[in-house]
Amino acid sequence: MASSRLEQIFRNRLHAATAPFKRLHQMAIRQRYIDAYLRNAAEPALIIGAGGQRRAGWLSSDLDPRDPETIRIDATKRLPFPDGSLAYVFAEHMIEHVDYRQGQALAGEVLRVLRPGGVFRIATPDLVRLARLVCEPLDAEAQAYVDWNNGLFGEHVGNRASFVLNRAMRWWGHTFVYDAPTLRDLLENAGFEDVQFREIGDSPHAALRGMEQHGDVVSEAANRFETMVVEALSPAGRNRS
């Protein structure tokens, strides 16, 4: 028994001693992967918080990658890309999972890594649309969303919309849910220009059309009800020195 405890103590100490070296090794492998991608992509494009999402020509990243072709990135920290190296960055149902200050830092980091004229596209729950569920009479679309949400997730009394709103604010690791003015301010204060709200799947930029896949997770109707989409441009004349 004593020998077993000593072996466990040794293994724990060995793990603690070698963990920093393993992390450095993993970071070096990731950086080589990123560098190779940047060398070969004419318009480098990054998905942040990809989950299982992959798109041809795009580099997928996630805090907890689900496949070997998705790299690990903690979006609350400095992004592992050189200044001005990306043409597009896309984050779908991700920014609501970090707090507001982390969202500010992320916007600044995305601006840093985007080329002049590069585009940051965000899809995220619309706080106003969700809050109206408990503040205004429900039209047919809103009622259908409440029926779907309560029916799927189960925790409710009397099919009330208040349960839907609480889920949006508290479940799935949500930390800060935006309304459109707050999201616009976040992007403009970071230095982005030409902030425009778009329809799901629609963009004047061909590379960004049809990007949203959250409808495959929930449903297309639910996604269109709860989600707002915004695009913002990195200033074309910005000095990066």
mmCIF file of N, CA, C and O in Angstrom, residues 123-178:
data_model
loop_
_atom_site.group_PDB
_atom_site.id
_atom_site.type_symbol
_atom_site.label_atom_id
_atom_site.label_comp_id
_atom_site.label_asym_id
_atom_site.label_seq_id
_atom_site.Cartn_x
_atom_site.Cartn_y
_atom_site.Cartn_z
ATOM 1 N N ALA A 123 -21.617 36.148 -35.195
ATOM 2 C CA ALA A 123 -23.016 35.743 -35.018
ATOM 3 C C ALA A 123 -23.201 35.422 -33.541
ATOM 4 O O ALA A 123 -22.411 34.670 -32.961
ATOM 5 N N THR A 124 -24.237 35.990 -32.932
ATOM 6 C CA THR A 124 -24.413 35.849 -31.489
ATOM 7 C C THR A 124 -25.875 36.073 -31.127
ATOM 8 O O THR A 124 -26.609 36.716 -31.889
ATOM 9 N N PRO A 125 -26.349 35.557 -29.993
ATOM 10 C CA PRO A 125 -27.745 35.798 -29.612
ATOM 11 C C PRO A 125 -28.044 37.296 -29.475
ATOM 12 O O PRO A 125 -27.197 38.073 -29.031
ATOM 13 N N ASP A 126 -29.252 37.666 -29.859
ATOM 14 C CA ASP A 126 -29.718 39.053 -29.819
ATOM 15 C C ASP A 126 -30.488 39.265 -28.515
ATOM 16 O O ASP A 126 -31.601 38.767 -28.352
ATOM 17 N N LEU A 127 -29.900 40.026 -27.586
ATOM 18 C CA LEU A 127 -30.513 40.234 -26.278
ATOM 19 C C LEU A 127 -31.882 40.899 -26.384
ATOM 20 O O LEU A 127 -32.820 40.519 -25.667
ATOM 21 N N VAL A 128 -32.025 41.871 -27.261
ATOM 22 C CA VAL A 128 -33.304 42.583 -27.384
ATOM 23 C C VAL A 128 -34.389 41.640 -27.881
ATOM 24 O O VAL A 128 -35.507 41.620 -27.352
ATOM 25 N N ARG A 129 -34.052 40.846 -28.873
ATOM 26 C CA ARG A 129 -35.039 39.895 -29.415
ATOM 27 C C ARG A 129 -35.500 38.927 -28.322
ATOM 28 O O ARG A 129 -36.691 38.611 -28.207
ATOM 29 N N LEU A 130 -34.568 38.480 -27.521
ATOM 30 C CA LEU A 130 -34.903 37.542 -26.453
ATOM 31 C C LEU A 130 -35.665 38.232 -25.321
ATOM 32 O O LEU A 130 -36.618 37.673 -24.773
ATOM 33 N N ALA A 131 -35.260 39.452 -24.962
ATOM 34 C CA ALA A 131 -35.936 40.166 -23.879
ATOM 35 C C ALA A 131 -37.376 40.507 -24.238
ATOM 36 O O ALA A 131 -38.250 40.542 -23.358
ATOM 37 N N ARG A 132 -37.630 40.741 -25.508
ATOM 38 C CA ARG A 132 -38.998 41.057 -25.937
ATOM 39 C C ARG A 132 -39.956 39.904 -25.676
ATOM 40 O O ARG A 132 -41.168 40.106 -25.602
ATOM 41 N N LEU A 133 -39.404 38.707 -25.524
ATOM 42 C CA LEU A 133 -40.261 37.560 -25.236
ATOM 43 C C LEU A 133 -41.031 37.745 -23.930
ATOM 44 O O LEU A 133 -42.138 37.215 -23.770
ATOM 45 N N VAL A 134 -40.434 38.471 -22.984
ATOM 46 C CA VAL A 134 -41.091 38.665 -21.687
ATOM 47 C C VAL A 134 -41.641 40.081 -21.529
ATOM 48 O O VAL A 134 -42.271 40.385 -20.525
ATOM 49 N N CYS A 135 -41.402 40.939 -22.517
ATOM 50 C CA CYS A 135 -41.826 42.342 -22.403
ATOM 51 C C CYS A 135 -42.973 42.701 -23.340
ATOM 52 O O CYS A 135 -43.627 43.734 -23.137
ATOM 53 N N GLU A 136 -43.195 41.910 -24.354
ATOM 54 C CA GLU A 136 -44.202 42.229 -25.362
ATOM 55 C C GLU A 136 -45.052 40.989 -25.650
ATOM 56 O O GLU A 136 -44.617 39.853 -25.414
ATOM 57 N N PRO A 137 -46.264 41.195 -26.179
ATOM 58 C CA PRO A 137 -47.074 40.037 -26.591
ATOM 59 C C PRO A 137 -46.328 39.226 -27.655
ATOM 60 O O PRO A 137 -45.614 39.781 -28.496
ATOM 61 N N LEU A 138 -46.499 37.935 -27.608
ATOM 62 C CA LEU A 138 -45.792 37.059 -28.533
ATOM 63 C C LEU A 138 -46.531 36.967 -29.865
ATOM 64 O O LEU A 138 -47.719 36.648 -29.899
ATOM 65 N N ASP A 139 -45.810 37.251 -30.961
ATOM 66 C CA ASP A 139 -46.383 36.974 -32.264
ATOM 67 C C ASP A 139 -46.175 35.496 -32.583
ATOM 68 O O ASP A 139 -45.614 34.736 -31.774
ATOM 69 N N ALA A 140 -46.589 35.076 -33.754
ATOM 70 C CA ALA A 140 -46.536 33.648 -34.082
ATOM 71 C C ALA A 140 -45.094 33.129 -34.090
ATOM 72 O O ALA A 140 -44.821 32.019 -33.611
ATOM 73 N N GLU A 141 -44.159 33.943 -34.600
ATOM 74 C CA GLU A 141 -42.758 33.502 -34.657
ATOM 75 C C GLU A 141 -42.172 33.368 -33.257
ATOM 76 O O GLU A 141 -41.482 32.383 -32.951
ATOM 77 N N ALA A 142 -42.454 34.363 -32.404
ATOM 78 C CA ALA A 142 -41.943 34.319 -31.040
ATOM 79 C C ALA A 142 -42.549 33.161 -30.261
ATOM 80 O O ALA A 142 -41.848 32.474 -29.506
ATOM 81 N N GLN A 143 -43.848 32.924 -30.433
ATOM 82 C CA GLN A 143 -44.492 31.819 -29.730
ATOM 83 C C GLN A 143 -43.915 30.481 -30.180
ATOM 84 O O GLN A 143 -43.694 29.577 -29.357
ATOM 85 N N ALA A 144 -43.646 30.360 -31.469
ATOM 86 C CA ALA A 144 -43.050 29.129 -31.979
ATOM 87 C C ALA A 144 -41.672 28.905 -31.368
ATOM 88 O O ALA A 144 -41.296 27.769 -31.046
ATOM 89 N N TYR A 145 -40.917 29.986 -31.174
ATOM 90 C CA TYR A 145 -39.599 29.868 -30.572
ATOM 91 C C TYR A 145 -39.708 29.445 -29.106
ATOM 92 O O TYR A 145 -38.956 28.569 -28.655
ATOM 93 N N VAL A 146 -40.635 30.031 -28.365
ATOM 94 C CA VAL A 146 -40.846 29.652 -26.964
ATOM 95 C C VAL A 146 -41.272 28.189 -26.871
ATOM 96 O O VAL A 146 -40.767 27.430 -26.046
ATOM 97 N N ASP A 147 -42.217 27.789 -27.729
ATOM 98 C CA ASP A 147 -42.675 26.394 -27.725
ATOM 99 C C ASP A 147 -41.505 25.443 -27.984
ATOM 100 O O ASP A 147 -41.364 24.418 -27.300
ATOM 101 N N TRP A 148 -40.702 25.787 -28.977
ATOM 102 C CA TRP A 148 -39.559 24.940 -29.326
ATOM 103 C C TRP A 148 -38.564 24.879 -28.175
ATOM 104 O O TRP A 148 -38.109 23.792 -27.789
ATOM 105 N N ASN A 149 -38.204 26.032 -27.621
ATOM 106 C CA ASN A 149 -37.177 26.093 -26.588
ATOM 107 C C ASN A 149 -37.604 25.366 -25.319
ATOM 108 O O ASN A 149 -36.870 24.519 -24.798
ATOM 109 N N ASN A 150 -38.796 25.657 -24.843
ATOM 110 C CA ASN A 150 -39.278 24.985 -23.635
ATOM 111 C C ASN A 150 -39.512 23.500 -23.872
ATOM 112 O O ASN A 150 -39.261 22.668 -22.998
ATOM 113 N N GLY A 151 -39.990 23.167 -25.050
ATOM 114 C CA GLY A 151 -40.232 21.763 -25.359
ATOM 115 C C GLY A 151 -38.964 20.949 -25.428
ATOM 116 O O GLY A 151 -38.931 19.784 -25.013
ATOM 117 N N LEU A 152 -37.897 21.563 -25.916
ATOM 118 C CA LEU A 152 -36.638 20.846 -26.072
ATOM 119 C C LEU A 152 -35.875 20.734 -24.759
ATOM 120 O O LEU A 152 -35.335 19.674 -24.433
ATOM 121 N N PHE A 153 -35.843 21.830 -23.988
ATOM 122 C CA PHE A 153 -34.975 21.866 -22.818
ATOM 123 C C PHE A 153 -35.692 21.536 -21.517
ATOM 124 O O PHE A 153 -35.041 21.290 -20.506
ATOM 125 N N GLY A 154 -37.008 21.563 -21.509
ATOM 126 C CA GLY A 154 -37.751 20.911 -20.446
ATOM 127 C C GLY A 154 -37.998 21.669 -19.170
ATOM 128 O O GLY A 154 -39.044 21.487 -18.559
ATOM 129 N N GLU A 155 -37.075 22.494 -18.721
ATOM 130 C CA GLU A 155 -37.238 23.174 -17.441
ATOM 131 C C GLU A 155 -38.128 24.408 -17.631
ATOM 132 O O GLU A 155 -37.666 25.474 -18.023
ATOM 133 N N HIS A 156 -39.423 24.264 -17.338
ATOM 134 C CA HIS A 156 -40.326 25.404 -17.470
ATOM 135 C C HIS A 156 -41.612 25.119 -16.703
ATOM 136 O O HIS A 156 -41.922 23.978 -16.352
ATOM 137 N N VAL A 157 -42.345 26.189 -16.448
ATOM 138 C CA VAL A 157 -43.673 26.093 -15.857
ATOM 139 C C VAL A 157 -44.626 26.874 -16.751
ATOM 140 O O VAL A 157 -44.383 28.048 -17.062
ATOM 141 N N GLY A 158 -45.667 26.232 -17.207
ATOM 142 C CA GLY A 158 -46.674 26.919 -17.997
ATOM 143 C C GLY A 158 -46.172 27.446 -19.326
ATOM 144 O O GLY A 158 -46.756 28.378 -19.883
ATOM 145 N N ASN A 159 -45.108 26.864 -19.860
ATOM 146 C CA ASN A 159 -44.556 27.287 -21.148
ATOM 147 C C ASN A 159 -44.249 28.786 -21.172
ATOM 148 O O ASN A 159 -44.401 29.447 -22.193
ATOM 149 N N ARG A 160 -43.757 29.305 -20.046
ATOM 150 C CA ARG A 160 -43.509 30.742 -19.952
ATOM 151 C C ARG A 160 -42.206 31.134 -20.656
ATOM 152 O O ARG A 160 -41.195 30.434 -20.573
ATOM 153 N N ALA A 161 -42.252 32.311 -21.255
ATOM 154 C CA ALA A 161 -41.068 32.818 -21.948
ATOM 155 C C ALA A 161 -39.952 33.184 -20.990
ATOM 156 O O ALA A 161 -38.784 33.240 -21.385
ATOM 157 N N SER A 162 -40.253 33.428 -19.728
ATOM 158 C CA SER A 162 -39.215 33.772 -18.752
ATOM 159 C C SER A 162 -38.172 32.668 -18.639
ATOM 160 O O SER A 162 -36.981 32.945 -18.412
ATOM 161 N N PHE A 163 -38.572 31.426 -18.812
ATOM 162 C CA PHE A 163 -37.620 30.320 -18.758
ATOM 163 C C PHE A 163 -36.677 30.367 -19.959
ATOM 164 O O PHE A 163 -35.488 30.060 -19.840
ATOM 165 N N VAL A 164 -37.193 30.764 -21.101
ATOM 166 C CA VAL A 164 -36.384 30.878 -22.310
ATOM 167 C C VAL A 164 -35.323 31.961 -22.123
ATOM 168 O O VAL A 164 -34.146 31.765 -22.440
ATOM 169 N N LEU A 165 -35.740 33.112 -21.598
ATOM 170 C CA LEU A 165 -34.805 34.213 -21.400
ATOM 171 C C LEU A 165 -33.725 33.833 -20.387
ATOM 172 O O LEU A 165 -32.535 34.134 -20.585
ATOM 173 N N ASN A 166 -34.112 33.170 -19.300
ATOM 174 C CA ASN A 166 -33.124 32.762 -18.307
ATOM 175 C C ASN A 166 -32.114 31.781 -18.884
ATOM 176 O O ASN A 166 -30.919 31.847 -18.558
ATOM 177 N N ARG A 167 -32.568 30.877 -19.733
ATOM 178 C CA ARG A 167 -31.624 29.954 -20.373
ATOM 179 C C ARG A 167 -30.601 30.730 -21.202
ATOM 180 O O ARG A 167 -29.395 30.445 -21.167
ATOM 181 N N ALA A 168 -31.086 31.682 -21.976
ATOM 182 C CA ALA A 168 -30.192 32.445 -22.852
ATOM 183 C C ALA A 168 -29.127 33.186 -22.063
ATOM 184 O O ALA A 168 -27.996 33.371 -22.536
ATOM 185 N N MET A 169 -29.453 33.586 -20.850
ATOM 186 C CA MET A 169 -28.517 34.348 -20.030
ATOM 187 C C MET A 169 -27.600 33.453 -19.192
ATOM 188 O O MET A 169 -26.500 33.877 -18.834
ATOM 189 N N ARG A 170 -28.025 32.230 -18.872
ATOM 190 C CA ARG A 170 -27.331 31.432 -17.861
ATOM 191 C C ARG A 170 -26.801 30.086 -18.349
ATOM 192 O O ARG A 170 -25.836 29.560 -17.809
ATOM 193 N N TRP A 171 -27.435 29.500 -19.337
ATOM 194 C CA TRP A 171 -27.065 28.150 -19.757
ATOM 195 C C TRP A 171 -25.908 28.185 -20.758
ATOM 196 O O TRP A 171 -25.549 29.215 -21.298
ATOM 197 N N TRP A 172 -25.349 27.010 -21.028
ATOM 198 C CA TRP A 172 -24.357 26.775 -22.076
ATOM 199 C C TRP A 172 -23.086 27.609 -21.894
ATOM 200 O O TRP A 172 -22.347 27.840 -22.844
ATOM 201 N N GLY A 173 -22.853 28.080 -20.670
ATOM 202 C CA GLY A 173 -21.660 28.878 -20.440
ATOM 203 C C GLY A 173 -21.770 30.316 -20.906
ATOM 204 O O GLY A 173 -20.753 31.016 -21.016
ATOM 205 N N HIS A 174 -22.993 30.788 -21.160
ATOM 206 C CA HIS A 174 -23.154 32.180 -21.567
ATOM 207 C C HIS A 174 -22.771 33.107 -20.422
ATOM 208 O O HIS A 174 -23.132 32.893 -19.263
ATOM 209 N N THR A 175 -22.026 34.161 -20.763
ATOM 210 C CA THR A 175 -21.513 35.089 -19.764
ATOM 211 C C THR A 175 -22.007 36.514 -19.988
ATOM 212 O O THR A 175 -22.369 37.207 -19.052
ATOM 213 N N PHE A 176 -22.008 36.961 -21.250
ATOM 214 C CA PHE A 176 -22.483 38.307 -21.572
ATOM 215 C C PHE A 176 -23.191 38.243 -22.920
ATOM 216 O O PHE A 176 -22.580 37.917 -23.936
ATOM 217 N N VAL A 177 -24.485 38.549 -22.927
ATOM 218 C CA VAL A 177 -25.290 38.518 -24.146
ATOM 219 C C VAL A 177 -25.501 39.956 -24.619
ATOM 220 O O VAL A 177 -25.921 40.818 -23.850
ATOM 221 N N TYR A 178 -25.234 40.207 -25.876
ATOM 222 C CA TYR A 178 -25.206 41.562 -26.428
ATOM 223 C C TYR A 178 -26.539 41.978 -27.048
ATOM 224 O O TYR A 178 -27.240 41.147 -27.634
#
